[in-house]
Amino acid sequence: MQATLIGAAAALWIAAAAPALAQTVTAPAEKKSQAASSPAANKASGTKPALARSAQKAVEEVTPIDDDPSIKISDADLEIAKQVYVGDMPCELGATVKVRGARRTGLFVVSTKGYRFLMHPVESRTGAIRLEDPKRGAMWLQLGNKSMLMSQKLGRRLADECQSPQQITFAEELKRNPRPSILDAPTPAQAGAAAQPPGTPASAPASATVTFPAGSSAPAAPAPAPESPARTN
């Protein structure tokens, strides 16, 4: 009887102490899990913690984009690349665009506040220098006197009226010596000169008046030729 009571008491004690023992066992396991997820533990194990979307975007913006193996550069593209102006270019409204050569010849990194593009030359039928970043939907258009950065993805210009030192010089030259427009109509004198074959002497107008020096008389008109005598039968 006494043994039965002792056994029952022991069973009750074990049942009462089981939750406390379980908590004691799981607590170190939780601490170990928290320690494993700490930055120091991640660094020691070589794993990288997942970044939030905003942090991923910030990292992407500062990550260098100096090359893209999928972009193919032809010999014609390399010739266009030689004409691209590089450096920091001031634009209107206080903006600045920086153009620099990328790691691979023929590619350029074009950046402005909040935007960075990896661009390559594209042949243009108008003769303008054109760089494009098809992946990010942007274009850099270089004219003789100015350049502009456009976002085809956003449908607007990111920077306009940008000028390198060479373009500033060319713009000043245009102010002093404007280039004639192909839409301007030629003057009558220019039209006549263009219509007259080269080397043809200019003829005097039909209504021109001929004058002679004072004291001289106009040359006599040639005498008429004598009439032939009439023949008689």
Coordinates of C-alpha atoms in Angstrom, one line a residue:
M1 CA 0.0 0.0 0.0
Q2 CA 2.8 2.4 1.0
A3 CA 4.7 1.6 -2.2
T4 CA 1.6 2.4 -4.3
L5 CA 1.3 5.8 -2.6
I6 CA 5.0 6.6 -3.2
G7 CA 4.7 5.7 -6.8
A8 CA 1.6 7.8 -7.3
A9 CA 3.3 10.8 -5.6
A10 CA 6.3 10.4 -7.9
A11 CA 4.1 10.3 -11.0
L12 CA 2.3 13.5 -9.9
W13 CA 5.7 15.3 -9.3
I14 CA 7.0 14.3 -12.7
A15 CA 3.8 15.5 -14.4
A16 CA 4.0 18.8 -12.6
A17 CA 7.7 19.4 -13.4
A18 CA 7.4 18.4 -17.1
P19 CA 6.4 21.9 -18.4
A20 CA 9.2 23.6 -16.5
L21 CA 11.8 21.1 -17.9
A22 CA 10.5 21.6 -21.4
Q23 CA 10.8 25.4 -21.1
T24 CA 14.3 24.9 -19.7
V25 CA 15.3 22.8 -22.7
T26 CA 13.7 25.0 -25.4
A27 CA 15.1 28.2 -24.1
P28 CA 18.7 27.5 -25.0
A29 CA 17.5 26.3 -28.4
E30 CA 15.7 29.6 -29.0
K31 CA 18.7 31.6 -28.0
K32 CA 20.8 29.4 -30.3
S33 CA 18.5 30.2 -33.2
Q34 CA 18.5 33.9 -32.5
A35 CA 22.3 33.8 -32.2
A36 CA 22.5 32.0 -35.6
S37 CA 20.4 34.7 -37.2
S38 CA 22.5 37.6 -35.9
P39 CA 24.8 39.5 -38.3
A40 CA 27.9 38.1 -36.6
A41 CA 26.7 34.5 -37.0
N42 CA 25.8 35.2 -40.7
K43 CA 29.2 36.7 -41.3
A44 CA 30.9 33.7 -39.6
S45 CA 28.8 31.2 -41.7
G46 CA 29.2 33.1 -44.9
T47 CA 25.5 33.5 -45.6
K48 CA 23.9 36.9 -46.5
P49 CA 20.7 38.1 -44.9
A50 CA 17.8 38.9 -47.2
L51 CA 17.5 42.7 -48.0
A52 CA 14.3 44.7 -48.1
R53 CA 13.1 45.9 -51.5
S54 CA 14.2 49.5 -50.8
A55 CA 17.6 48.3 -49.8
Q56 CA 18.0 46.2 -52.9
K57 CA 17.1 49.2 -55.1
A58 CA 19.7 51.3 -53.3
V59 CA 22.4 48.6 -53.8
E60 CA 21.5 48.3 -57.5
E61 CA 21.8 52.0 -58.0
V62 CA 25.4 52.2 -56.6
T63 CA 26.5 48.9 -58.2
P64 CA 29.0 49.6 -61.1
I65 CA 27.6 48.9 -64.6
D66 CA 30.8 48.9 -66.7
D67 CA 30.0 46.0 -69.0
D68 CA 27.3 43.9 -70.5
P69 CA 28.4 40.8 -72.4
S70 CA 25.1 40.7 -74.3
I71 CA 26.0 44.0 -76.1
K72 CA 27.8 43.5 -79.4
I73 CA 30.0 46.4 -80.7
S74 CA 30.6 46.6 -84.4
D75 CA 33.4 48.5 -86.2
A76 CA 30.9 51.1 -87.2
D77 CA 29.9 51.5 -83.6
L78 CA 33.5 52.0 -82.6
E79 CA 33.8 54.8 -85.2
I80 CA 30.8 56.6 -83.7
A81 CA 32.2 56.1 -80.2
K82 CA 35.3 58.1 -81.2
Q83 CA 33.0 61.2 -81.7
V84 CA 31.3 61.0 -78.3
Y85 CA 32.1 63.9 -75.9
V86 CA 33.0 62.7 -72.3
G87 CA 33.2 64.6 -69.0
D88 CA 30.8 66.5 -66.8
M89 CA 28.3 68.6 -68.9
P90 CA 26.2 71.3 -67.3
C91 CA 22.6 71.4 -68.5
E92 CA 19.6 73.6 -68.1
L93 CA 17.8 74.0 -64.7
G94 CA 21.0 73.3 -62.8
A95 CA 21.3 69.6 -63.9
T96 CA 24.5 67.9 -64.8
V97 CA 25.2 64.8 -66.9
K98 CA 28.4 62.9 -66.6
V99 CA 29.6 60.8 -69.6
R100 CA 32.6 58.5 -69.2
G101 CA 34.0 55.5 -71.1
A102 CA 33.1 52.1 -69.6
R103 CA 35.4 49.2 -69.1
R104 CA 34.9 47.9 -72.6
T105 CA 35.7 50.2 -75.5
G106 CA 32.6 51.5 -77.3
L107 CA 30.4 51.5 -74.1
F108 CA 29.7 54.6 -72.0
V109 CA 28.3 55.2 -68.6
V110 CA 25.9 58.1 -68.7
S111 CA 24.6 59.3 -65.3
T112 CA 22.7 62.2 -63.8
K113 CA 21.0 62.7 -60.4
G114 CA 19.2 59.5 -59.6
Y115 CA 19.9 57.7 -62.9
R116 CA 22.8 55.7 -64.3
F117 CA 22.8 54.0 -67.7
L118 CA 25.2 51.8 -69.7
M119 CA 24.9 53.0 -73.3
H120 CA 26.3 51.9 -76.7
P121 CA 26.4 53.7 -80.0
V122 CA 23.6 53.4 -82.5
E123 CA 23.7 54.5 -86.1
S124 CA 21.6 57.5 -86.9
R125 CA 20.2 58.5 -90.3
T126 CA 20.3 62.2 -89.3
G127 CA 24.0 62.2 -88.6
A128 CA 23.6 62.9 -84.8
I129 CA 25.6 60.9 -82.3
R130 CA 23.2 58.6 -80.5
L131 CA 23.8 56.3 -77.5
E132 CA 21.1 53.9 -76.1
D133 CA 20.5 51.7 -73.1
P134 CA 17.7 49.4 -74.3
K135 CA 17.6 47.5 -71.0
R136 CA 16.8 50.6 -68.9
G137 CA 15.0 52.5 -71.8
A138 CA 17.2 55.6 -72.1
M139 CA 18.9 57.5 -74.9
W140 CA 21.7 60.2 -75.1
L141 CA 21.5 62.4 -78.2
Q142 CA 24.5 64.5 -79.1
L143 CA 24.1 67.3 -81.6
G144 CA 26.7 69.8 -82.7
N145 CA 25.7 72.5 -80.2
K146 CA 24.0 70.6 -77.4
S147 CA 23.0 67.2 -76.0
M148 CA 20.0 65.7 -74.2
L149 CA 19.2 62.7 -72.0
M150 CA 15.8 61.1 -72.6
S151 CA 14.0 58.3 -70.8
Q152 CA 12.0 56.4 -73.3
K153 CA 10.6 54.3 -70.5
L154 CA 9.2 57.3 -68.7
G155 CA 8.5 59.2 -71.8
R156 CA 10.3 62.5 -70.9
R157 CA 13.6 64.2 -70.9
L158 CA 15.8 63.8 -67.9
A159 CA 18.2 66.6 -68.9
D160 CA 18.3 69.1 -71.8
E161 CA 20.6 71.8 -73.2
C162 CA 23.7 69.9 -72.0
Q163 CA 26.9 71.2 -73.4
S164 CA 30.5 70.1 -73.5
P165 CA 33.3 72.7 -74.1
Q166 CA 33.4 71.7 -77.8
Q167 CA 29.6 72.2 -78.1
I168 CA 29.8 75.6 -76.4
T169 CA 32.4 76.7 -79.0
F170 CA 30.3 75.4 -81.8
A171 CA 27.2 77.2 -80.5
E172 CA 29.1 80.5 -80.3
E173 CA 30.3 80.0 -83.9
L174 CA 26.7 79.5 -85.0
K175 CA 25.7 82.8 -83.4
R176 CA 28.4 84.6 -85.4
N177 CA 27.9 82.7 -88.6
P178 CA 24.4 81.2 -88.8
R179 CA 24.2 78.3 -91.2
P180 CA 21.6 78.8 -94.0
S181 CA 18.6 76.6 -93.7
I182 CA 17.6 74.3 -96.5
L183 CA 14.1 75.7 -96.1
D184 CA 15.2 79.2 -97.0
A185 CA 14.2 80.3 -100.6
P186 CA 17.1 81.6 -102.7
T187 CA 17.2 85.3 -103.8
P188 CA 16.5 86.1 -107.5
A189 CA 20.2 86.9 -108.1
Q190 CA 21.2 83.6 -106.6
A191 CA 18.5 81.8 -108.6
G192 CA 19.8 83.4 -111.8
A193 CA 23.4 82.6 -111.1
A194 CA 22.5 79.1 -110.3
A195 CA 20.5 78.8 -113.6
Q196 CA 23.3 80.3 -115.8
P197 CA 25.9 77.7 -117.0
P198 CA 29.4 78.4 -115.6
G199 CA 31.7 80.4 -118.0
T200 CA 28.8 82.1 -119.8
P201 CA 29.4 85.9 -120.1
A202 CA 26.6 88.0 -118.7
S203 CA 24.6 89.8 -121.4
A204 CA 23.5 93.4 -121.1
P205 CA 19.8 94.1 -120.4
A206 CA 17.7 94.9 -123.5
S207 CA 16.8 98.3 -122.1
A208 CA 20.4 99.4 -121.5
T209 CA 21.4 102.9 -122.8
V210 CA 24.8 103.4 -124.5
T211 CA 26.5 106.8 -123.9
F212 CA 29.5 108.4 -125.6
P213 CA 32.2 110.7 -124.2
A214 CA 31.6 114.5 -124.4
G215 CA 32.7 116.2 -127.7
S216 CA 32.5 113.0 -129.6
S217 CA 29.8 112.0 -132.0
A218 CA 28.2 108.7 -132.5
P219 CA 29.8 106.7 -135.3
A220 CA 28.1 107.1 -138.6
A221 CA 25.9 104.4 -139.7
P222 CA 27.3 102.4 -142.6
A223 CA 26.2 103.5 -146.1
P224 CA 23.6 101.4 -147.7
A225 CA 24.9 99.1 -150.5
P226 CA 24.3 100.4 -154.0
E227 CA 21.4 98.8 -155.8
S228 CA 22.1 96.6 -158.7
P229 CA 21.0 98.1 -162.1
A230 CA 17.8 96.6 -163.5
R231 CA 18.4 94.2 -166.2
T232 CA 16.8 94.8 -169.6
N233 CA 15.8 92.3 -172.1

